């Protein structure tokens, strides 16, 4: 499939039920983290200037938010689990929703208790 992409189009069921479902599991996980961060963790407060600052509110260890990475990977793992292990096939059938829900819940739960750099800056002002 990776070297012969035309095989995806040769069988429409393979394209829809394998490629698109798998791809949606990854995108759902990313969307879950992004929406949880904006709506739950940051409560719809966006510091536009800090997006461009080296040490702004959105700076993490080495430039990576490891909580976001872990939540995304966990969402992907559960969304794609049914492709690898047949008892989890119902999760794969709804890959976008599973990836979204798992990543959203994990990220919101892990990031909620920890104060963000924006919270700390607001507390000192």
PDB file of N, CA and C in Angstrom, residues 20-96:
ATOM      1  N   UNK A  20      -9.260   5.103   5.070  1.00  0.00           N
ATOM      2  CA  UNK A  20      -9.944   6.262   5.633  1.00  0.00           C
ATOM      3  C   UNK A  20     -10.279   6.085   7.107  1.00  0.00           C
ATOM      4  N   UNK A  21     -10.675   4.885   7.497  1.00  0.00           N
ATOM      5  CA  UNK A  21     -10.952   4.654   8.917  1.00  0.00           C
ATOM      6  C   UNK A  21      -9.688   4.789   9.753  1.00  0.00           C
ATOM      7  N   UNK A  22      -8.600   4.245   9.277  1.00  0.00           N
ATOM      8  CA  UNK A  22      -7.346   4.359  10.007  1.00  0.00           C
ATOM      9  C   UNK A  22      -6.865   5.797  10.089  1.00  0.00           C
ATOM     10  N   UNK A  23      -6.961   6.507   8.997  1.00  0.00           N
ATOM     11  CA  UNK A  23      -6.554   7.906   8.963  1.00  0.00           C
ATOM     12  C   UNK A  23      -7.418   8.743   9.900  1.00  0.00           C
ATOM     13  N   UNK A  24      -8.705   8.449   9.933  1.00  0.00           N
ATOM     14  CA  UNK A  24      -9.602   9.216  10.803  1.00  0.00           C
ATOM     15  C   UNK A  24      -9.314   8.962  12.279  1.00  0.00           C
ATOM     16  N   UNK A  25      -8.827   7.789  12.629  1.00  0.00           N
ATOM     17  CA  UNK A  25      -8.460   7.529  14.023  1.00  0.00           C
ATOM     18  C   UNK A  25      -7.337   8.431  14.490  1.00  0.00           C
ATOM     19  N   UNK A  26      -6.376   8.675  13.620  1.00  0.00           N
ATOM     20  CA  UNK A  26      -5.289   9.590  13.957  1.00  0.00           C
ATOM     21  C   UNK A  26      -5.749  11.032  14.014  1.00  0.00           C
ATOM     22  N   UNK A  27      -6.576  11.442  13.055  1.00  0.00           N
ATOM     23  CA  UNK A  27      -7.062  12.819  13.045  1.00  0.00           C
ATOM     24  C   UNK A  27      -8.012  13.096  14.207  1.00  0.00           C
ATOM     25  N   UNK A  28      -8.820  12.107  14.586  1.00  0.00           N
ATOM     26  CA  UNK A  28      -9.711  12.275  15.735  1.00  0.00           C
ATOM     27  C   UNK A  28      -8.934  12.468  17.018  1.00  0.00           C
ATOM     28  N   UNK A  29      -7.831  11.763  17.157  1.00  0.00           N
ATOM     29  CA  UNK A  29      -6.986  11.908  18.344  1.00  0.00           C
ATOM     30  C   UNK A  29      -6.366  13.299  18.419  1.00  0.00           C
ATOM     31  N   UNK A  30      -5.919  13.793  17.294  1.00  0.00           N
ATOM     32  CA  UNK A  30      -5.350  15.142  17.258  1.00  0.00           C
ATOM     33  C   UNK A  30      -6.426  16.172  17.583  1.00  0.00           C
ATOM     34  N   UNK A  31      -7.604  16.016  17.000  1.00  0.00           N
ATOM     35  CA  UNK A  31      -8.710  16.950  17.261  1.00  0.00           C
ATOM     36  C   UNK A  31      -9.110  16.926  18.729  1.00  0.00           C
ATOM     37  N   UNK A  32      -9.108  15.751  19.344  1.00  0.00           N
ATOM     38  CA  UNK A  32      -9.459  15.652  20.756  1.00  0.00           C
ATOM     39  C   UNK A  32      -8.524  16.459  21.640  1.00  0.00           C
ATOM     40  N   UNK A  33      -7.244  16.392  21.366  1.00  0.00           N
ATOM     41  CA  UNK A  33      -6.262  17.152  22.149  1.00  0.00           C
ATOM     42  C   UNK A  33      -6.441  18.652  21.904  1.00  0.00           C
ATOM     43  N   UNK A  34      -6.596  19.052  20.651  1.00  0.00           N
ATOM     44  CA  UNK A  34      -6.732  20.477  20.343  1.00  0.00           C
ATOM     45  C   UNK A  34      -7.981  21.082  20.977  1.00  0.00           C
ATOM     46  N   UNK A  35      -9.098  20.389  20.889  1.00  0.00           N
ATOM     47  CA  UNK A  35     -10.347  20.915  21.433  1.00  0.00           C
ATOM     48  C   UNK A  35     -10.330  20.899  22.957  1.00  0.00           C
ATOM     49  N   UNK A  36      -9.780  19.860  23.558  1.00  0.00           N
ATOM     50  CA  UNK A  36      -9.675  19.819  25.017  1.00  0.00           C
ATOM     51  C   UNK A  36      -8.780  20.936  25.524  1.00  0.00           C
ATOM     52  N   UNK A  37      -7.702  21.210  24.812  1.00  0.00           N
ATOM     53  CA  UNK A  37      -6.788  22.268  25.255  1.00  0.00           C
ATOM     54  C   UNK A  37      -7.469  23.628  25.210  1.00  0.00           C
ATOM     55  N   UNK A  38      -8.175  23.917  24.133  1.00  0.00           N
ATOM     56  CA  UNK A  38      -8.799  25.234  23.991  1.00  0.00           C
ATOM     57  C   UNK A  38     -10.036  25.396  24.878  1.00  0.00           C
ATOM     58  N   UNK A  39     -10.929  24.422  24.880  1.00  0.00           N
ATOM     59  CA  UNK A  39     -12.205  24.563  25.579  1.00  0.00           C
ATOM     60  C   UNK A  39     -12.138  24.214  27.059  1.00  0.00           C
ATOM     61  N   UNK A  40     -11.365  23.204  27.429  1.00  0.00           N
ATOM     62  CA  UNK A  40     -11.382  22.731  28.817  1.00  0.00           C
ATOM     63  C   UNK A  40     -10.202  23.278  29.617  1.00  0.00           C
ATOM     64  N   UNK A  41      -9.003  23.066  29.103  1.00  0.00           N
ATOM     65  CA  UNK A  41      -7.811  23.434  29.866  1.00  0.00           C
ATOM     66  C   UNK A  41      -7.648  24.949  29.923  1.00  0.00           C
ATOM     67  N   UNK A  42      -7.719  25.624  28.785  1.00  0.00           N
ATOM     68  CA  UNK A  42      -7.478  27.066  28.738  1.00  0.00           C
ATOM     69  C   UNK A  42      -8.754  27.897  28.821  1.00  0.00           C
ATOM     70  N   UNK A  43      -9.901  27.258  28.843  1.00  0.00           N
ATOM     71  CA  UNK A  43     -11.207  27.917  28.978  1.00  0.00           C
ATOM     72  C   UNK A  43     -11.409  29.042  27.960  1.00  0.00           C
ATOM     73  N   UNK A  44     -11.097  28.765  26.726  1.00  0.00           N
ATOM     74  CA  UNK A  44     -11.280  29.660  25.587  1.00  0.00           C
ATOM     75  C   UNK A  44     -10.464  30.948  25.663  1.00  0.00           C
ATOM     76  N   UNK A  45      -9.389  30.939  26.428  1.00  0.00           N
ATOM     77  CA  UNK A  45      -8.498  32.097  26.511  1.00  0.00           C
ATOM     78  C   UNK A  45      -7.269  31.808  25.656  1.00  0.00           C
ATOM     79  N   UNK A  46      -7.056  32.634  24.664  1.00  0.00           N
ATOM     80  CA  UNK A  46      -5.921  32.466  23.762  1.00  0.00           C
ATOM     81  C   UNK A  46      -5.037  33.706  23.850  1.00  0.00           C
ATOM     82  N   UNK A  47      -3.801  33.507  24.200  1.00  0.00           N
ATOM     83  CA  UNK A  47      -2.830  34.608  24.243  1.00  0.00           C
ATOM     84  C   UNK A  47      -2.076  34.609  22.919  1.00  0.00           C
ATOM     85  N   UNK A  48      -2.551  35.422  22.021  1.00  0.00           N
ATOM     86  CA  UNK A  48      -2.022  35.431  20.667  1.00  0.00           C
ATOM     87  C   UNK A  48      -0.525  35.737  20.624  1.00  0.00           C
ATOM     88  N   UNK A  49      -0.088  36.701  21.393  1.00  0.00           N
ATOM     89  CA  UNK A  49       1.328  37.067  21.378  1.00  0.00           C
ATOM     90  C   UNK A  49       2.207  35.914  21.854  1.00  0.00           C
ATOM     91  N   UNK A  50       1.726  35.155  22.831  1.00  0.00           N
ATOM     92  CA  UNK A  50       2.521  34.047  23.379  1.00  0.00           C
ATOM     93  C   UNK A  50       2.737  32.921  22.377  1.00  0.00           C
ATOM     94  N   UNK A  51       1.922  32.874  21.344  1.00  0.00           N
ATOM     95  CA  UNK A  51       2.131  31.861  20.305  1.00  0.00           C
ATOM     96  C   UNK A  51       3.469  32.057  19.600  1.00  0.00           C
ATOM     97  N   UNK A  52       3.970  33.279  19.628  1.00  0.00           N
ATOM     98  CA  UNK A  52       5.194  33.611  18.898  1.00  0.00           C
ATOM     99  C   UNK A  52       6.395  33.859  19.810  1.00  0.00           C
ATOM    100  N   UNK A  53       6.190  33.777  21.115  1.00  0.00           N
ATOM    101  CA  UNK A  53       7.282  34.010  22.053  1.00  0.00           C
ATOM    102  C   UNK A  53       7.993  32.706  22.400  1.00  0.00           C
ATOM    103  N   UNK A  54       9.292  32.787  22.554  1.00  0.00           N
ATOM    104  CA  UNK A  54      10.082  31.607  22.887  1.00  0.00           C
ATOM    105  C   UNK A  54       9.720  31.053  24.258  1.00  0.00           C
ATOM    106  N   UNK A  55       9.460  31.931  25.197  1.00  0.00           N
ATOM    107  CA  UNK A  55       9.126  31.485  26.553  1.00  0.00           C
ATOM    108  C   UNK A  55       7.732  31.933  26.950  1.00  0.00           C
ATOM    109  N   UNK A  56       6.771  31.780  26.042  1.00  0.00           N
ATOM    110  CA  UNK A  56       5.398  32.192  26.306  1.00  0.00           C
ATOM    111  C   UNK A  56       4.602  31.112  27.025  1.00  0.00           C
ATOM    112  N   UNK A  57       3.317  31.319  27.098  1.00  0.00           N
ATOM    113  CA  UNK A  57       2.409  30.410  27.810  1.00  0.00           C
ATOM    114  C   UNK A  57       2.318  29.040  27.142  1.00  0.00           C
ATOM    115  N   UNK A  58       2.708  28.954  25.886  1.00  0.00           N
ATOM    116  CA  UNK A  58       2.573  27.701  25.144  1.00  0.00           C
ATOM    117  C   UNK A  58       3.911  27.002  24.953  1.00  0.00           C
ATOM    118  N   UNK A  59       4.845  27.289  25.806  1.00  0.00           N
ATOM    119  CA  UNK A  59       6.167  26.656  25.745  1.00  0.00           C
ATOM    120  C   UNK A  59       6.181  25.449  26.674  1.00  0.00           C
ATOM    121  N   UNK A  60       6.690  24.357  26.190  1.00  0.00           N
ATOM    122  CA  UNK A  60       6.759  23.132  26.980  1.00  0.00           C
ATOM    123  C   UNK A  60       8.185  22.616  26.974  1.00  0.00           C
ATOM    124  N   UNK A  61       8.397  21.516  27.639  1.00  0.00           N
ATOM    125  CA  UNK A  61       9.737  20.942  27.759  1.00  0.00           C
ATOM    126  C   UNK A  61      10.306  20.602  26.385  1.00  0.00           C
ATOM    127  N   UNK A  62      11.353  21.325  26.023  1.00  0.00           N
ATOM    128  CA  UNK A  62      11.998  21.079  24.735  1.00  0.00           C
ATOM    129  C   UNK A  62      11.102  21.383  23.553  1.00  0.00           C
ATOM    130  N   UNK A  63      10.037  22.154  23.750  1.00  0.00           N
ATOM    131  CA  UNK A  63       9.114  22.463  22.666  1.00  0.00           C
ATOM    132  C   UNK A  63       8.034  21.421  22.463  1.00  0.00           C
ATOM    133  N   UNK A  64       8.012  20.387  23.288  1.00  0.00           N
ATOM    134  CA  UNK A  64       7.032  19.301  23.151  1.00  0.00           C
ATOM    135  C   UNK A  64       6.147  19.237  24.390  1.00  0.00           C
ATOM    136  N   UNK A  65       4.845  19.206  24.182  1.00  0.00           N
ATOM    137  CA  UNK A  65       3.910  18.969  25.273  1.00  0.00           C
ATOM    138  C   UNK A  65       3.739  17.451  25.361  1.00  0.00           C
ATOM    139  N   UNK A  66       4.471  16.836  26.269  1.00  0.00           N
ATOM    140  CA  UNK A  66       4.475  15.372  26.354  1.00  0.00           C
ATOM    141  C   UNK A  66       3.112  14.811  26.740  1.00  0.00           C
ATOM    142  N   UNK A  67       2.321  15.567  27.469  1.00  0.00           N
ATOM    143  CA  UNK A  67       0.961  15.128  27.793  1.00  0.00           C
ATOM    144  C   UNK A  67       0.119  15.039  26.533  1.00  0.00           C
ATOM    145  N   UNK A  68       0.258  16.014  25.654  1.00  0.00           N
ATOM    146  CA  UNK A  68      -0.484  16.001  24.393  1.00  0.00           C
ATOM    147  C   UNK A  68      -0.041  14.839  23.509  1.00  0.00           C
ATOM    148  N   UNK A  69       1.247  14.598  23.479  1.00  0.00           N
ATOM    149  CA  UNK A  69       1.758  13.474  22.681  1.00  0.00           C
ATOM    150  C   UNK A  69       1.233  12.148  23.223  1.00  0.00           C
ATOM    151  N   UNK A  70       1.272  11.984  24.546  1.00  0.00           N
ATOM    152  CA  UNK A  70       0.792  10.738  25.153  1.00  0.00           C
ATOM    153  C   UNK A  70      -0.699  10.546  24.916  1.00  0.00           C
ATOM    154  N   UNK A  71      -1.485  11.608  25.057  1.00  0.00           N
ATOM    155  CA  UNK A  71      -2.928  11.504  24.836  1.00  0.00           C
ATOM    156  C   UNK A  71      -3.234  11.167  23.382  1.00  0.00           C
ATOM    157  N   UNK A  72      -2.497  11.768  22.460  1.00  0.00           N
ATOM    158  CA  UNK A  72      -2.700  11.472  21.039  1.00  0.00           C
ATOM    159  C   UNK A  72      -2.342  10.027  20.722  1.00  0.00           C
ATOM    160  N   UNK A  73      -1.225   9.560  21.247  1.00  0.00           N
ATOM    161  CA  UNK A  73      -0.811   8.178  20.984  1.00  0.00           C
ATOM    162  C   UNK A  73      -1.773   7.172  21.600  1.00  0.00           C
ATOM    163  N   UNK A  74      -2.272   7.464  22.784  1.00  0.00           N
ATOM    164  CA  UNK A  74      -3.240   6.562  23.414  1.00  0.00           C
ATOM    165  C   UNK A  74      -4.544   6.531  22.622  1.00  0.00           C
ATOM    166  N   UNK A  75      -4.981   7.693  22.169  1.00  0.00           N
ATOM    167  CA  UNK A  75      -6.186   7.739  21.330  1.00  0.00           C
ATOM    168  C   UNK A  75      -6.009   6.959  20.044  1.00  0.00           C
ATOM    169  N   UNK A  76      -4.858   7.109  19.416  1.00  0.00           N
ATOM    170  CA  UNK A  76      -4.564   6.363  18.183  1.00  0.00           C
ATOM    171  C   UNK A  76      -4.506   4.866  18.458  1.00  0.00           C
ATOM    172  N   UNK A  77      -3.871   4.482  19.560  1.00  0.00           N
ATOM    173  CA  UNK A  77      -3.728   3.056  19.871  1.00  0.00           C
ATOM    174  C   UNK A  77      -5.087   2.394  20.047  1.00  0.00           C
ATOM    175  N   UNK A  78      -5.988   3.046  20.752  1.00  0.00           N
ATOM    176  CA  UNK A  78      -7.315   2.448  20.938  1.00  0.00           C
ATOM    177  C   UNK A  78      -8.136   2.494  19.653  1.00  0.00           C
ATOM    178  N   UNK A  79      -8.008   3.570  18.901  1.00  0.00           N
ATOM    179  CA  UNK A  79      -8.750   3.674  17.646  1.00  0.00           C
ATOM    180  C   UNK A  79      -8.284   2.637  16.638  1.00  0.00           C
ATOM    181  N   UNK A  80      -6.984   2.362  16.613  1.00  0.00           N
ATOM    182  CA  UNK A  80      -6.432   1.410  15.656  1.00  0.00           C
ATOM    183  C   UNK A  80      -6.350  -0.010  16.204  1.00  0.00           C
ATOM    184  N   UNK A  81      -6.694  -0.200  17.455  1.00  0.00           N
ATOM    185  CA  UNK A  81      -6.573  -1.510  18.081  1.00  0.00           C
ATOM    186  C   UNK A  81      -7.366  -2.608  17.382  1.00  0.00           C
ATOM    187  N   UNK A  82      -8.549  -2.265  16.879  1.00  0.00           N
ATOM    188  CA  UNK A  82      -9.383  -3.264  16.203  1.00  0.00           C
ATOM    189  C   UNK A  82      -8.828  -3.729  14.881  1.00  0.00           C
ATOM    190  N   UNK A  83      -7.941  -2.967  14.307  1.00  0.00           N
ATOM    191  CA  UNK A  83      -7.320  -3.385  13.060  1.00  0.00           C
ATOM    192  C   UNK A  83      -6.317  -4.497  13.327  1.00  0.00           C
ATOM    193  N   UNK A  84      -5.710  -4.465  14.527  1.00  0.00           N
ATOM    194  CA  UNK A  84      -4.686  -5.439  14.895  1.00  0.00           C
ATOM    195  C   UNK A  84      -5.269  -6.607  15.665  1.00  0.00           C
ATOM    196  N   UNK A  85      -6.196  -6.311  16.574  1.00  0.00           N
ATOM    197  CA  UNK A  85      -6.739  -7.341  17.461  1.00  0.00           C
ATOM    198  C   UNK A  85      -8.246  -7.434  17.249  1.00  0.00           C
ATOM    199  N   UNK A  86      -8.756  -8.539  16.689  1.00  0.00           N
ATOM    200  CA  UNK A  86     -10.168  -8.657  16.310  1.00  0.00           C
ATOM    201  C   UNK A  86     -11.197  -8.367  17.414  1.00  0.00           C
ATOM    202  N   UNK A  87     -10.960  -8.689  18.695  1.00  0.00           N
ATOM    203  CA  UNK A  87     -11.980  -8.333  19.693  1.00  0.00           C
ATOM    204  C   UNK A  87     -12.235  -6.824  19.816  1.00  0.00           C
ATOM    205  N   UNK A  88     -11.295  -6.001  19.368  1.00  0.00           N
ATOM    206  CA  UNK A  88     -11.484  -4.552  19.421  1.00  0.00           C
ATOM    207  C   UNK A  88     -12.008  -3.972  18.108  1.00  0.00           C
ATOM    208  N   UNK A  89     -12.505  -4.822  17.221  1.00  0.00           N
ATOM    209  CA  UNK A  89     -13.003  -4.377  15.914  1.00  0.00           C
ATOM    210  C   UNK A  89     -14.074  -3.295  16.020  1.00  0.00           C
ATOM    211  N   UNK A  90     -14.989  -3.345  16.992  1.00  0.00           N
ATOM    212  CA  UNK A  90     -15.983  -2.257  17.091  1.00  0.00           C
ATOM    213  C   UNK A  90     -15.347  -0.887  17.347  1.00  0.00           C
ATOM    214  N   UNK A  91     -14.219  -0.850  18.034  1.00  0.00           N
ATOM    215  CA  UNK A  91     -13.538   0.424  18.236  1.00  0.00           C
ATOM    216  C   UNK A  91     -12.977   0.962  16.923  1.00  0.00           C
ATOM    217  N   UNK A  92     -12.478   0.080  16.091  1.00  0.00           N
ATOM    218  CA  UNK A  92     -11.918   0.500  14.806  1.00  0.00           C
ATOM    219  C   UNK A  92     -13.010   0.985  13.864  1.00  0.00           C
ATOM    220  N   UNK A  93     -14.212   0.411  13.980  1.00  0.00           N
ATOM    221  CA  UNK A  93     -15.324   0.837  13.128  1.00  0.00           C
ATOM    222  C   UNK A  93     -15.713   2.296  13.385  1.00  0.00           C
ATOM    223  N   UNK A  94     -15.454   2.763  14.577  1.00  0.00           N
ATOM    224  CA  UNK A  94     -15.749   4.151  14.946  1.00  0.00           C
ATOM    225  C   UNK A  94     -14.454   4.859  15.339  1.00  0.00           C
ATOM    226  N   UNK A  95     -13.435   4.702  14.540  1.00  0.00           N
ATOM    227  CA  UNK A  95     -12.073   5.148  14.887  1.00  0.00           C
ATOM    228  C   UNK A  95     -11.993   6.634  15.209  1.00  0.00           C
ATOM    229  N   UNK A  96     -12.647   7.489  14.421  1.00  0.00           N
ATOM    230  CA  UNK A  96     -12.548   8.926  14.689  1.00  0.00           C
ATOM    231  C   UNK A  96     -13.123   9.256  16.058  1.00  0.00           C
TER     232      UNK A  96
END
